[in-house]
mmCIF file with all atom_site columns, C-alpha atoms in Angstrom:
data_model
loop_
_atom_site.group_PDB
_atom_site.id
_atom_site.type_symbol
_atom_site.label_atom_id
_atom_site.label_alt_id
_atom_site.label_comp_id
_atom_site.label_asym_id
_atom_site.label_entity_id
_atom_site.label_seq_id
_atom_site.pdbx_PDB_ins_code
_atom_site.Cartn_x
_atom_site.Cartn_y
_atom_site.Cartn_z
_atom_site.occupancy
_atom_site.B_iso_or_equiv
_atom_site.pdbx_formal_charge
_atom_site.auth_seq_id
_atom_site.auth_comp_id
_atom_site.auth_asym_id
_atom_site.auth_atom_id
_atom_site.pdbx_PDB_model_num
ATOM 1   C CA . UNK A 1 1   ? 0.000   0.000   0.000   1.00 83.00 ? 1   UNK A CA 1
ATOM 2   C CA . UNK A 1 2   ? 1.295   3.150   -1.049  1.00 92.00 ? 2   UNK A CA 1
ATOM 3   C CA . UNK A 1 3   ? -1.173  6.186   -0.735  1.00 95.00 ? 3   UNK A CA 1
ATOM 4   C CA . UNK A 1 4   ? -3.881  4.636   1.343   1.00 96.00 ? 4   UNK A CA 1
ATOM 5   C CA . UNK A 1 5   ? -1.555  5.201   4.080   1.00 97.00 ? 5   UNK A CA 1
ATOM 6   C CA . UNK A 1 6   ? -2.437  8.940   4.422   1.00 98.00 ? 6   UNK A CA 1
ATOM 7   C CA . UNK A 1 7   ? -6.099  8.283   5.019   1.00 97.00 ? 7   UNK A CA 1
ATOM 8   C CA . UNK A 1 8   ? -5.139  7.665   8.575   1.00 97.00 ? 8   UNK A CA 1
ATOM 9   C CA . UNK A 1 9   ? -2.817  10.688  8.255   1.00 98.00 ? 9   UNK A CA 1
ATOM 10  C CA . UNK A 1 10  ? -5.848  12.824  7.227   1.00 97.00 ? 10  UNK A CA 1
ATOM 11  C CA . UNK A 1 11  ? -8.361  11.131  9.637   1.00 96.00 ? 11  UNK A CA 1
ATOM 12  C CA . UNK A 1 12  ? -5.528  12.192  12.495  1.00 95.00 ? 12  UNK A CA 1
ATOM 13  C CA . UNK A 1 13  ? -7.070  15.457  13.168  1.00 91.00 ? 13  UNK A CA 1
ATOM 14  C CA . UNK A 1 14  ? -10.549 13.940  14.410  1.00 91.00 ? 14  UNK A CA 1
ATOM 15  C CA . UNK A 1 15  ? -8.420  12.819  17.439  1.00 92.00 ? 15  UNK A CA 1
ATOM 16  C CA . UNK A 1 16  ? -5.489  15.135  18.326  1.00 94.00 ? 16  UNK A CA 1
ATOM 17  C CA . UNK A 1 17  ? -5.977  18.362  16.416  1.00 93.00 ? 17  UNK A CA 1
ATOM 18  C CA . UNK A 1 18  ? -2.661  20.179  17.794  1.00 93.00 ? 18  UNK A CA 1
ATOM 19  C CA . UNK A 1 19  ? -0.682  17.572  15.618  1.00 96.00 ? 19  UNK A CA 1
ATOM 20  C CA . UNK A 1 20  ? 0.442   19.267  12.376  1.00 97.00 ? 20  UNK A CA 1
ATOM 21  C CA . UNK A 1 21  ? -0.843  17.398  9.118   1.00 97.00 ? 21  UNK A CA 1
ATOM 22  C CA . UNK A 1 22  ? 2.481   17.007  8.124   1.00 97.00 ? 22  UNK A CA 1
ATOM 23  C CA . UNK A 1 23  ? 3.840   14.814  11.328  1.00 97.00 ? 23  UNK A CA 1
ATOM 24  C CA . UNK A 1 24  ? 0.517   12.794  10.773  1.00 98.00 ? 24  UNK A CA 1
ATOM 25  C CA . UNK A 1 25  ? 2.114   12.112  6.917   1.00 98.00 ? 25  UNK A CA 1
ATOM 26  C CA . UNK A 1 26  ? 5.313   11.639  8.303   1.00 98.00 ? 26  UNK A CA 1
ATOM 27  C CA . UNK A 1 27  ? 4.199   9.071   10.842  1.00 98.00 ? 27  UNK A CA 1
ATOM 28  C CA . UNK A 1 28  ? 2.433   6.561   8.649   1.00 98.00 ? 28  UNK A CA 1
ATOM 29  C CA . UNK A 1 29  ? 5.317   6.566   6.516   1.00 98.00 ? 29  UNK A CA 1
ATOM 30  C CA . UNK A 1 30  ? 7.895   6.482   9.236   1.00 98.00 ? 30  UNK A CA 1
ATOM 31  C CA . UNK A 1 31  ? 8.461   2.618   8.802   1.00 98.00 ? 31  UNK A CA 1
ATOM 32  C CA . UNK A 1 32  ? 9.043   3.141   5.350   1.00 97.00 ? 32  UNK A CA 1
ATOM 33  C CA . UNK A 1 33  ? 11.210  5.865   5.755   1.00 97.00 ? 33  UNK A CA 1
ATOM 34  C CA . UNK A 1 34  ? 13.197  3.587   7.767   1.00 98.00 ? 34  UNK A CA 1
ATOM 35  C CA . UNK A 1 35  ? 12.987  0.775   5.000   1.00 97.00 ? 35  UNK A CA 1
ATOM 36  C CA . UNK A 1 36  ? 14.843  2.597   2.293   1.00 96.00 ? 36  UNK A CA 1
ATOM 37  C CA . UNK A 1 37  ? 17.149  3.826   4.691   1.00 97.00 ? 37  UNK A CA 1
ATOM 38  C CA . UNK A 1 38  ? 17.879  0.313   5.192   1.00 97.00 ? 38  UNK A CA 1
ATOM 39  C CA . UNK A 1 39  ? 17.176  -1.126  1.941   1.00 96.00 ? 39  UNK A CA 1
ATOM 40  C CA . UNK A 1 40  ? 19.776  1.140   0.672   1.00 95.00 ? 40  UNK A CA 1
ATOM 41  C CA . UNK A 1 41  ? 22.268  0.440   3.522   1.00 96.00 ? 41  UNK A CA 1
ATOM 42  C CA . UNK A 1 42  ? 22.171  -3.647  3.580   1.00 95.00 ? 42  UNK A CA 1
ATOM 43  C CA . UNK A 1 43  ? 20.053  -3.584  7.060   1.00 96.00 ? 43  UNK A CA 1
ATOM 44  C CA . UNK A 1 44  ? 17.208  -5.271  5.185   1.00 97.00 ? 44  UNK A CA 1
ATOM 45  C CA . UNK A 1 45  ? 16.511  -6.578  2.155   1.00 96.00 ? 45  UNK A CA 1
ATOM 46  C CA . UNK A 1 46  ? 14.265  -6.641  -1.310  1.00 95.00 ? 46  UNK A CA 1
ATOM 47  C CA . UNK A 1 47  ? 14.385  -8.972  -4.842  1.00 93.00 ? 47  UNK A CA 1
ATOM 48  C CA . UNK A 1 48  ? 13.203  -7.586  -7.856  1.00 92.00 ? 48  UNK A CA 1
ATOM 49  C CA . UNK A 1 49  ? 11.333  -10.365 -8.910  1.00 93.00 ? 49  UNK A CA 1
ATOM 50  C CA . UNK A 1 50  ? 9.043   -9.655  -12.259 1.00 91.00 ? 50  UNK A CA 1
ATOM 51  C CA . UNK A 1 51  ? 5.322   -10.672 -11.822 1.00 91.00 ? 51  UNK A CA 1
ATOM 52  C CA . UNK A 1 52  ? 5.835   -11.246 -8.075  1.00 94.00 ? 52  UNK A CA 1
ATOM 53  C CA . UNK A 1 53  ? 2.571   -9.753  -7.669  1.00 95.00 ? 53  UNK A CA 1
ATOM 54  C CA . UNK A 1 54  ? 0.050   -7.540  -10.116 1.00 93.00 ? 54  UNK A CA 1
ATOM 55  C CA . UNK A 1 55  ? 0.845   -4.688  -7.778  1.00 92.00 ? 55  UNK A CA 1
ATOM 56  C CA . UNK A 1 56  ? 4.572   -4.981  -7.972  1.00 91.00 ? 56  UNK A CA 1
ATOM 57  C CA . UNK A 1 57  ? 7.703   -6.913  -8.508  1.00 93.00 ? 57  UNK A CA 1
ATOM 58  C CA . UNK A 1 58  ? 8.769   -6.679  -4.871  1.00 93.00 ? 58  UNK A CA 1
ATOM 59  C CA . UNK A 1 59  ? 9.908   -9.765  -2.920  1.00 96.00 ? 59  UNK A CA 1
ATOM 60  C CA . UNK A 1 60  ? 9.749   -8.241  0.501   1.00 96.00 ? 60  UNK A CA 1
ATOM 61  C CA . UNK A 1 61  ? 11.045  -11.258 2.241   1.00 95.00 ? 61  UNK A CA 1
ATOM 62  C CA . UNK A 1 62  ? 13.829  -9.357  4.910   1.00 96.00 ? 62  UNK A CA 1
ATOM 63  C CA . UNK A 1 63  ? 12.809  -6.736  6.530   1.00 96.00 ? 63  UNK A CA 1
ATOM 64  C CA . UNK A 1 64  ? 12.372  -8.048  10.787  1.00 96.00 ? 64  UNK A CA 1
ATOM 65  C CA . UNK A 1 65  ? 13.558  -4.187  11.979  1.00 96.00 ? 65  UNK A CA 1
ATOM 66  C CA . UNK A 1 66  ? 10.648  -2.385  10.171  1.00 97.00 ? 66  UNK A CA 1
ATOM 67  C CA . UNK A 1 67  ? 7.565   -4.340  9.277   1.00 97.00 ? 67  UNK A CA 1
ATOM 68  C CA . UNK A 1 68  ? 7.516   -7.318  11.624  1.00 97.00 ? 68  UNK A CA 1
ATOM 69  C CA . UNK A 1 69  ? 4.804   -6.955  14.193  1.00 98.00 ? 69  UNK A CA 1
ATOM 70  C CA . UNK A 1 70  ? 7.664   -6.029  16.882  1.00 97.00 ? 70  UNK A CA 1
ATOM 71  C CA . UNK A 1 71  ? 8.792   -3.577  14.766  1.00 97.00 ? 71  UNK A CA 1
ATOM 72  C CA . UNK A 1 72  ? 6.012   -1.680  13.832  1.00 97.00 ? 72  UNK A CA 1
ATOM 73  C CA . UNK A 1 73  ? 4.945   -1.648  17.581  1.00 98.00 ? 73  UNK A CA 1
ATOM 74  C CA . UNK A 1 74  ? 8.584   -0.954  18.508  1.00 98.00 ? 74  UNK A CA 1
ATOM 75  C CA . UNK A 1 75  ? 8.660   2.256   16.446  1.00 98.00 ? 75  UNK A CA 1
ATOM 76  C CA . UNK A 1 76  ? 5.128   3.277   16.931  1.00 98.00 ? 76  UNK A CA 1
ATOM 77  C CA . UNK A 1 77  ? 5.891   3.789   21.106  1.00 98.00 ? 77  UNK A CA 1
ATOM 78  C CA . UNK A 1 78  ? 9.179   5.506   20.482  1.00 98.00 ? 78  UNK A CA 1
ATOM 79  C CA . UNK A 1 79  ? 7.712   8.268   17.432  1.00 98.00 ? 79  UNK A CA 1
ATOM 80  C CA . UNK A 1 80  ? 4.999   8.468   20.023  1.00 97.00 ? 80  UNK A CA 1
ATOM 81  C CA . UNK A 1 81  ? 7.075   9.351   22.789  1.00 97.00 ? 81  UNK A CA 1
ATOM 82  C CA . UNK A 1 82  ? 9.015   11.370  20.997  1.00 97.00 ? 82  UNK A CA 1
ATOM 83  C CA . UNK A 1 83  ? 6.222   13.971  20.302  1.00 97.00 ? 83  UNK A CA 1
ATOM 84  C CA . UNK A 1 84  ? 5.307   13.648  23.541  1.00 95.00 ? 84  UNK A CA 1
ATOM 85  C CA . UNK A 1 85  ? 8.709   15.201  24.199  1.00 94.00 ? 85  UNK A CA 1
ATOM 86  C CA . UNK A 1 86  ? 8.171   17.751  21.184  1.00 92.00 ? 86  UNK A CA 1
ATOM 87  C CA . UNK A 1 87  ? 4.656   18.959  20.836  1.00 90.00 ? 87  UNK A CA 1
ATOM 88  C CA . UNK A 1 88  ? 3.643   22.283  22.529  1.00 84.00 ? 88  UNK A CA 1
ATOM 89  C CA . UNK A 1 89  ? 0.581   21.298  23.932  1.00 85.00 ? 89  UNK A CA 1
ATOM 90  C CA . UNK A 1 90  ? -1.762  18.138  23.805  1.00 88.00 ? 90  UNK A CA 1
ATOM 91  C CA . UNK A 1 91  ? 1.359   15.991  24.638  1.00 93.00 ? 91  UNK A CA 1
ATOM 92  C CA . UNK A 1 92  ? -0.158  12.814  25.294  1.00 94.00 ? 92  UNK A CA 1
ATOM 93  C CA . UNK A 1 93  ? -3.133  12.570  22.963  1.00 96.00 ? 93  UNK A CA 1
ATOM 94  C CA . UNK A 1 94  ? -0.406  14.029  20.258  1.00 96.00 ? 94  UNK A CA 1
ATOM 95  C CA . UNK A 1 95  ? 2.090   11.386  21.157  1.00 96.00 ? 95  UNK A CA 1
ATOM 96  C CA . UNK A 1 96  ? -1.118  8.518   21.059  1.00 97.00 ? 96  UNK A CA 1
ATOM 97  C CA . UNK A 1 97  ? -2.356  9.831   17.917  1.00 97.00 ? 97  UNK A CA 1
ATOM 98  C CA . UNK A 1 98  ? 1.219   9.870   16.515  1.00 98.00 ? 98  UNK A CA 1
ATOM 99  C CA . UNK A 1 99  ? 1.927   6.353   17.575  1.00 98.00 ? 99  UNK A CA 1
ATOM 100 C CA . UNK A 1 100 ? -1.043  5.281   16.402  1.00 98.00 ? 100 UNK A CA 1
ATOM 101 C CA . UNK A 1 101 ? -0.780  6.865   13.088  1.00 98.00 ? 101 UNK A CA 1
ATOM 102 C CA . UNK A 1 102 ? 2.516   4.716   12.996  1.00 98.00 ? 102 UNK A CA 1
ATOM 103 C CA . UNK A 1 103 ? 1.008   1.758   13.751  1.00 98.00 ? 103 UNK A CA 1
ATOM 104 C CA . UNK A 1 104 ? -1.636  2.082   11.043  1.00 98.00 ? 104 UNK A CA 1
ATOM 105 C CA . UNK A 1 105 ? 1.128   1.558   8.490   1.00 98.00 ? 105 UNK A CA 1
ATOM 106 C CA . UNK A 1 106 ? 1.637   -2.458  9.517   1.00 98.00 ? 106 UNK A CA 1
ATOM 107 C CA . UNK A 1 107 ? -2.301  -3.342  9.898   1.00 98.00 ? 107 UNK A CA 1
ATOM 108 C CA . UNK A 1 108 ? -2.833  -1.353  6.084   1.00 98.00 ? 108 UNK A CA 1
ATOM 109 C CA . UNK A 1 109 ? 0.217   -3.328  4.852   1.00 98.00 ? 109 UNK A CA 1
ATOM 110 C CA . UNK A 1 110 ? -1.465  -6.672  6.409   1.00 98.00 ? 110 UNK A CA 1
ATOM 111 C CA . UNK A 1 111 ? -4.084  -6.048  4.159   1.00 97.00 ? 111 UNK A CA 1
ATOM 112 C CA . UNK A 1 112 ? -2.330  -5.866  0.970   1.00 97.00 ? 112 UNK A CA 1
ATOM 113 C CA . UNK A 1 113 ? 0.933   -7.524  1.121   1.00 97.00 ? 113 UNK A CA 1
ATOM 114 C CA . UNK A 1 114 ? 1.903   -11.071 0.387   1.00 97.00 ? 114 UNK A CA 1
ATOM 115 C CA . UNK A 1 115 ? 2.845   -13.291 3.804   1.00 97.00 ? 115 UNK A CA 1
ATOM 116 C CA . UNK A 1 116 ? 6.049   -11.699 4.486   1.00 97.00 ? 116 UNK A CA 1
ATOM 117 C CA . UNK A 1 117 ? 5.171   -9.635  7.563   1.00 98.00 ? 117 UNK A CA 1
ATOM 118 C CA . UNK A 1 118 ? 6.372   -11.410 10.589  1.00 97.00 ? 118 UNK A CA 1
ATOM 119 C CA . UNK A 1 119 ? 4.674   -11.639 14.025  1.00 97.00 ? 119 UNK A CA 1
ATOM 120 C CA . UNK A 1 120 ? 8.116   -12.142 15.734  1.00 90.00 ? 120 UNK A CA 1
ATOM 121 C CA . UNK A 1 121 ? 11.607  -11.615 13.948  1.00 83.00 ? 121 UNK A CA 1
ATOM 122 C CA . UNK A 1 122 ? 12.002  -15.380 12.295  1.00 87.00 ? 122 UNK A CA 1
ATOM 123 C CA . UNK A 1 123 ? 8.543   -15.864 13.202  1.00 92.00 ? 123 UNK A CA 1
ATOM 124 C CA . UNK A 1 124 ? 5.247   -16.795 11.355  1.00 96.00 ? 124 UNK A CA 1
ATOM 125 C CA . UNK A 1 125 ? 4.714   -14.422 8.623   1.00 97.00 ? 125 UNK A CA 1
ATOM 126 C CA . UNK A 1 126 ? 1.081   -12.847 7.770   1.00 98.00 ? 126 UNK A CA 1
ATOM 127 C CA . UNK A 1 127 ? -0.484  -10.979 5.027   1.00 97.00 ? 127 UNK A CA 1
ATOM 128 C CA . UNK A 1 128 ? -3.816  -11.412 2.869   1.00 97.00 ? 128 UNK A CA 1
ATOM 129 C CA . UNK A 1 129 ? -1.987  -10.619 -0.493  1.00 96.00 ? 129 UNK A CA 1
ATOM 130 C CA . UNK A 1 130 ? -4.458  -8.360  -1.496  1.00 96.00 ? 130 UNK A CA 1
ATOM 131 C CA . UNK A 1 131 ? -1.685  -6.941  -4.312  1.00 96.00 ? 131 UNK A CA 1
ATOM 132 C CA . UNK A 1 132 ? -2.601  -9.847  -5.816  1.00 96.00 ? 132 UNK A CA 1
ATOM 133 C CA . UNK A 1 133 ? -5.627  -8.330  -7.289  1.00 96.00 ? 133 UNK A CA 1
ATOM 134 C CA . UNK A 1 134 ? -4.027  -4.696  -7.705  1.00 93.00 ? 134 UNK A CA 1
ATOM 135 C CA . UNK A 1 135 ? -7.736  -3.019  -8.757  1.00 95.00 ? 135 UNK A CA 1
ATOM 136 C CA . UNK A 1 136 ? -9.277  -4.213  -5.752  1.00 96.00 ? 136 UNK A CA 1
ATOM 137 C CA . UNK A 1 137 ? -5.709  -3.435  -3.779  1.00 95.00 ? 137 UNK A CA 1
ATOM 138 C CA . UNK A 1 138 ? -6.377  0.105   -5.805  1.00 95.00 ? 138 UNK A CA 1
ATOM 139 C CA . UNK A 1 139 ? -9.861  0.278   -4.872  1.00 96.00 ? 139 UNK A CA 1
ATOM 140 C CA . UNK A 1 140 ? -9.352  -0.092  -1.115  1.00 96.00 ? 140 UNK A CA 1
ATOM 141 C CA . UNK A 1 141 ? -6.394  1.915   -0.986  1.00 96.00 ? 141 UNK A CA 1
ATOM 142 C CA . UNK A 1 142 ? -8.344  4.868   -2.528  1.00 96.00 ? 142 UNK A CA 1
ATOM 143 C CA . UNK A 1 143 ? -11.234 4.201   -0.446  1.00 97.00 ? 143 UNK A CA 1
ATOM 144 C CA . UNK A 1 144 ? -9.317  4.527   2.376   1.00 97.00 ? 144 UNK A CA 1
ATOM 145 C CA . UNK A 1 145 ? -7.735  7.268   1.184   1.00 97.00 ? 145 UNK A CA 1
ATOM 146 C CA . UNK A 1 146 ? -11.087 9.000   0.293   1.00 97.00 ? 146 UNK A CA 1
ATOM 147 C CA . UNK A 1 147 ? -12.658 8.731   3.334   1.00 97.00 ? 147 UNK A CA 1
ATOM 148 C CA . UNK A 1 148 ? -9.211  10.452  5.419   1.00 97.00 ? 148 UNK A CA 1
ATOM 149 C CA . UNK A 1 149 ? -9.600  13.323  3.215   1.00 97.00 ? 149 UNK A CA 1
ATOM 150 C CA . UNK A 1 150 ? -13.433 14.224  3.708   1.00 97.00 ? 150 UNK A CA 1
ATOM 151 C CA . UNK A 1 151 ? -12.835 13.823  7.300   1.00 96.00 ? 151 UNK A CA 1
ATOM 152 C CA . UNK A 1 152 ? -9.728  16.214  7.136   1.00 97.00 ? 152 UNK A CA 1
ATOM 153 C CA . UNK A 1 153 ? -11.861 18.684  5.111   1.00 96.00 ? 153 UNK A CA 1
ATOM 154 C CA . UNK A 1 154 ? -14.710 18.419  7.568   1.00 95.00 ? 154 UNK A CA 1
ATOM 155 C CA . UNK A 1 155 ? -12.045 18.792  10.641  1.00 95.00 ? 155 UNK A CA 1
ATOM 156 C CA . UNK A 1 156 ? -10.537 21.605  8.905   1.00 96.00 ? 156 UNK A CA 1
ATOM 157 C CA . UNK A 1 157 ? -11.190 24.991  7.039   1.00 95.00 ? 157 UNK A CA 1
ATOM 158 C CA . UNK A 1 158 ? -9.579  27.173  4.560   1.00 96.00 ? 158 UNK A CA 1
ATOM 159 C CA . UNK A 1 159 ? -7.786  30.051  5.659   1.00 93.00 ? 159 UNK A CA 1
ATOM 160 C CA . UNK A 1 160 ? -8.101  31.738  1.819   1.00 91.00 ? 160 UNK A CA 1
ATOM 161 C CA . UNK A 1 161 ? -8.490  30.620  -1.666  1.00 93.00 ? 161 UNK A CA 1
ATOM 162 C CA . UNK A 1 162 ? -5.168  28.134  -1.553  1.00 93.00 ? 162 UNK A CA 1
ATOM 163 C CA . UNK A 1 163 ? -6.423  26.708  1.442   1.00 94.00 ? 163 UNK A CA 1
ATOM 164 C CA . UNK A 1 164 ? -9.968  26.085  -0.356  1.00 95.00 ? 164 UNK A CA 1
ATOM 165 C CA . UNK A 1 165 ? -7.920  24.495  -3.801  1.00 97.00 ? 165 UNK A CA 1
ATOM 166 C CA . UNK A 1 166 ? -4.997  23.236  -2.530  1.00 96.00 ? 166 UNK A CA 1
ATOM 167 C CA . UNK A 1 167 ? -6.456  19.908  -0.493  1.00 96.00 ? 167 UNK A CA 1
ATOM 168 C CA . UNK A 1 168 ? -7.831  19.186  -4.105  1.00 97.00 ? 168 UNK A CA 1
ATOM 169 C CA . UNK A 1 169 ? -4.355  19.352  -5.914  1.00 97.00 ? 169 UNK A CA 1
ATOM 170 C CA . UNK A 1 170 ? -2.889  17.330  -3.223  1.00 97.00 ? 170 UNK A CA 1
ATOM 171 C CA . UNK A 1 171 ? -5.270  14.649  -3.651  1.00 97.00 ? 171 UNK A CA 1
ATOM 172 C CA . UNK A 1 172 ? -4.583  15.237  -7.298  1.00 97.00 ? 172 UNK A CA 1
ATOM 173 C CA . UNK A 1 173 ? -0.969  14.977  -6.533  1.00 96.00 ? 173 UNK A CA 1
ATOM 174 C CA . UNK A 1 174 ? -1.133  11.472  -4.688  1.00 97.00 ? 174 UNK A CA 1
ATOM 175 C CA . UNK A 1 175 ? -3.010  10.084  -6.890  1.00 95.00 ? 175 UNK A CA 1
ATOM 176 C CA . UNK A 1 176 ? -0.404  11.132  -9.583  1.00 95.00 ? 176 UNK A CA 1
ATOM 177 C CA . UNK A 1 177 ? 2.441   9.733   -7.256  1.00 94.00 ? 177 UNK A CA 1
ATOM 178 C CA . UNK A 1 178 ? 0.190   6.528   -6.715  1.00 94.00 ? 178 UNK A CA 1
ATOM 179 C CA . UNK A 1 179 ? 0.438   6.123   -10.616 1.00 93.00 ? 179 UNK A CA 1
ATOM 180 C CA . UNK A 1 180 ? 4.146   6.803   -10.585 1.00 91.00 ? 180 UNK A CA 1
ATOM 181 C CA . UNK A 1 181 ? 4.490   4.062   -8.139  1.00 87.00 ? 181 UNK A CA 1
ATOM 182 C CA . UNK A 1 182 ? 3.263   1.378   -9.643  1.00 86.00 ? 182 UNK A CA 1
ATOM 183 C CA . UNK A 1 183 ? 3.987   2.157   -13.651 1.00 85.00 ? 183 UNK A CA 1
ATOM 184 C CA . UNK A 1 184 ? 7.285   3.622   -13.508 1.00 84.00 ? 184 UNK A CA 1
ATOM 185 C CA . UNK A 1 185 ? 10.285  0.796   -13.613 1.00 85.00 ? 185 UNK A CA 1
ATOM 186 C CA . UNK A 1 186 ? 11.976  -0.004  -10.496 1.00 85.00 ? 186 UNK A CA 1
ATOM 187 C CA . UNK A 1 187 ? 15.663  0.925   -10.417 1.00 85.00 ? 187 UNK A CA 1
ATOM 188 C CA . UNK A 1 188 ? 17.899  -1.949  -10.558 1.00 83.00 ? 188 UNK A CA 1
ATOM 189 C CA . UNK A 1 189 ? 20.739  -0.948  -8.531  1.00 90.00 ? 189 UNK A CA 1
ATOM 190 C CA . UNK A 1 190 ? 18.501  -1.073  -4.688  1.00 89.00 ? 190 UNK A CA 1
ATOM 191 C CA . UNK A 1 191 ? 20.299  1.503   -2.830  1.00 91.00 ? 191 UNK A CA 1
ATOM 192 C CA . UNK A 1 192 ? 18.931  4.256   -5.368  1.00 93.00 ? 192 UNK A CA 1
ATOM 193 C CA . UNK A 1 193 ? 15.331  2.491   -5.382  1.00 92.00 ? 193 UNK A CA 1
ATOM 194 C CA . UNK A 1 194 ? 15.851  2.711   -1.686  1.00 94.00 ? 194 UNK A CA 1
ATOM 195 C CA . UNK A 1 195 ? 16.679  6.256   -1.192  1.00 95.00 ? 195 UNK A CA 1
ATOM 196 C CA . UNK A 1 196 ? 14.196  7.344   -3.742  1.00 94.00 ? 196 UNK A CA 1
ATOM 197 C CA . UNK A 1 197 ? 11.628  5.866   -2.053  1.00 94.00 ? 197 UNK A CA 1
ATOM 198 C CA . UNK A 1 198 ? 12.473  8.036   1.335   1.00 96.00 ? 198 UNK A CA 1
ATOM 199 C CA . UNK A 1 199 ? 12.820  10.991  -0.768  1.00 96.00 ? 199 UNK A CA 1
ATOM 200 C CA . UNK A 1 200 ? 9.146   10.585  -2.045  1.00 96.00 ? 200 UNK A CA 1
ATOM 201 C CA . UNK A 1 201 ? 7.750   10.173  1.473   1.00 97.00 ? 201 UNK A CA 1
ATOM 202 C CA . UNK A 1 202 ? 9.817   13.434  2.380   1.00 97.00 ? 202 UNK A CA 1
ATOM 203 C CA . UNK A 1 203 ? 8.554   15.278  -0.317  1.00 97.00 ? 203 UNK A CA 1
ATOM 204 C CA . UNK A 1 204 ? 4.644   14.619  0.466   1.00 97.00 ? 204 UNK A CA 1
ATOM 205 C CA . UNK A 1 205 ? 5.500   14.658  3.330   1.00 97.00 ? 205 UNK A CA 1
ATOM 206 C CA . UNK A 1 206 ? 6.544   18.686  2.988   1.00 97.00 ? 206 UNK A CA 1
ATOM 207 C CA . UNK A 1 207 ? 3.663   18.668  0.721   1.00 97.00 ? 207 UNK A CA 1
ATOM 208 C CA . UNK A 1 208 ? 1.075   17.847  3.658   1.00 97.00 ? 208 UNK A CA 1
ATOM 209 C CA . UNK A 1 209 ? 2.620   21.190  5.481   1.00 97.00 ? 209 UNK A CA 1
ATOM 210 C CA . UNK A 1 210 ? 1.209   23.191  2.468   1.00 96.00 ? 210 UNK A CA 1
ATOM 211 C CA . UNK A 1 211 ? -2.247  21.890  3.727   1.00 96.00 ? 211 UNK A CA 1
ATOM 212 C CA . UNK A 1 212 ? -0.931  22.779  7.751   1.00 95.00 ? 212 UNK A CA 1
ATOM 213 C CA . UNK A 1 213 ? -0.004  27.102  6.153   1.00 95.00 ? 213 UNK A CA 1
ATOM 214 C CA . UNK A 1 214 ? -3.259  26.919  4.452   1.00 96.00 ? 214 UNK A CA 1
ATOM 215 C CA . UNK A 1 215 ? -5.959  25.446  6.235   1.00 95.00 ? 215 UNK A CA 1
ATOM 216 C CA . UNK A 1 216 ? -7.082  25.781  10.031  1.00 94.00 ? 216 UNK A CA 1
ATOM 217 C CA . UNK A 1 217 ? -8.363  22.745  12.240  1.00 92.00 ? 217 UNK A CA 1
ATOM 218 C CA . UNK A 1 218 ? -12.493 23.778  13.152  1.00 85.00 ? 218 UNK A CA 1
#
């Protein structure tokens, strides 16, 4: 799942509306982030392999530190924490919110990937393999996506006329980037796929602060 992680990200202002849009982004990404930090780096590890899935060619089958169920709850307490630590005000729903919005990443994942998500490093791996049917995978992960964004326009209100158009060209622009993602050929050499993979998240990422300039929670 790619952009049907940000409908949590968008939904994140119905429960903790001091957190910025763009930490919510940055927080169901954050295991990702990590991955092609790692990817890149050795840590963990990807085959291209074509026609591994309709979705993609990714054989995801080492990767304990970021998507096993450990992981994802490992990371989720400590990004959680750490806005706890950060945030101005509304520390500890912020830092719940933010570790939940972390945590969102691994149960969307569960519901797309192949069985290579692990319970326990070495463990018993789990996923419903819903990439195997990439327009359904498509349809849920817009779905999900659609339903973050009304709430986040429904939470929120324009401060001006970007702040009325801008949500719209963002949506515009992930769905653009969700394209991207799944037509455009996979580097071969892994550290660059790796890297450009934590430079997209960045970018929307920076993207979703546009929204934070322009908008104003209700």
């Amino acid at each position: 799942m790619f952009v049907g992680h940000y409908g949590p990200a968008l939904a994140g202002k119905a429960i903790a509306r001091s957190v910025p849009l763009w930490a919510f982004f940055l927080a169901v990404q954050f295991v990702d982030v990590l991955w092609g930090v790692f990817i890149a780096n050795g840590i963990e590890h990807v085959r291209i392999v074509p026609g591994f899935t309709e979705a993609n060619p990714l054989d995801l089958y080492d990767m304990p530190i970021t998507h096993s169920l450990p992981g994802a709850l490992g990371w989720s307490v400590f990004a959680g924490l750490v806005w706890m630590g950060l945030a101005p005000r509304q520390k500890r729903l912020g830092g719940l919110a933010i570790g939940l919005a972390v945590f969102s990443h691994w149960l969307l994942d569960l519901i797309v990937h192949v069985p290579d998500l692990e319970l326990w490093p070495g463990g018993m791996r789990v996923g419903l393999g819903l990439w195997n049917n990439y327009p359904l995978a498509l349809a849920v992960e817009f779905g999900v996506l659609l339903g973050g964004f009304l709430l986040y326009l429904r939470m929120t209100e324009a401060k001006g006329l970007i702040g009325r158009v801008w949500p719209w060209i963002f949506m515009a622009l992930l769905a653009l980037a969700e394209y991207a993602n799944h037509a455009a050929p996979i580097p071969e050499d892994l550290a660059v796929a790796g890297y450009m993979g934590t430079a997209t998240f960045l970018i929307l990422t920076a993207l979703a602060a546009i929204c934070d300039l322009t908008r104003k929670t209700r």
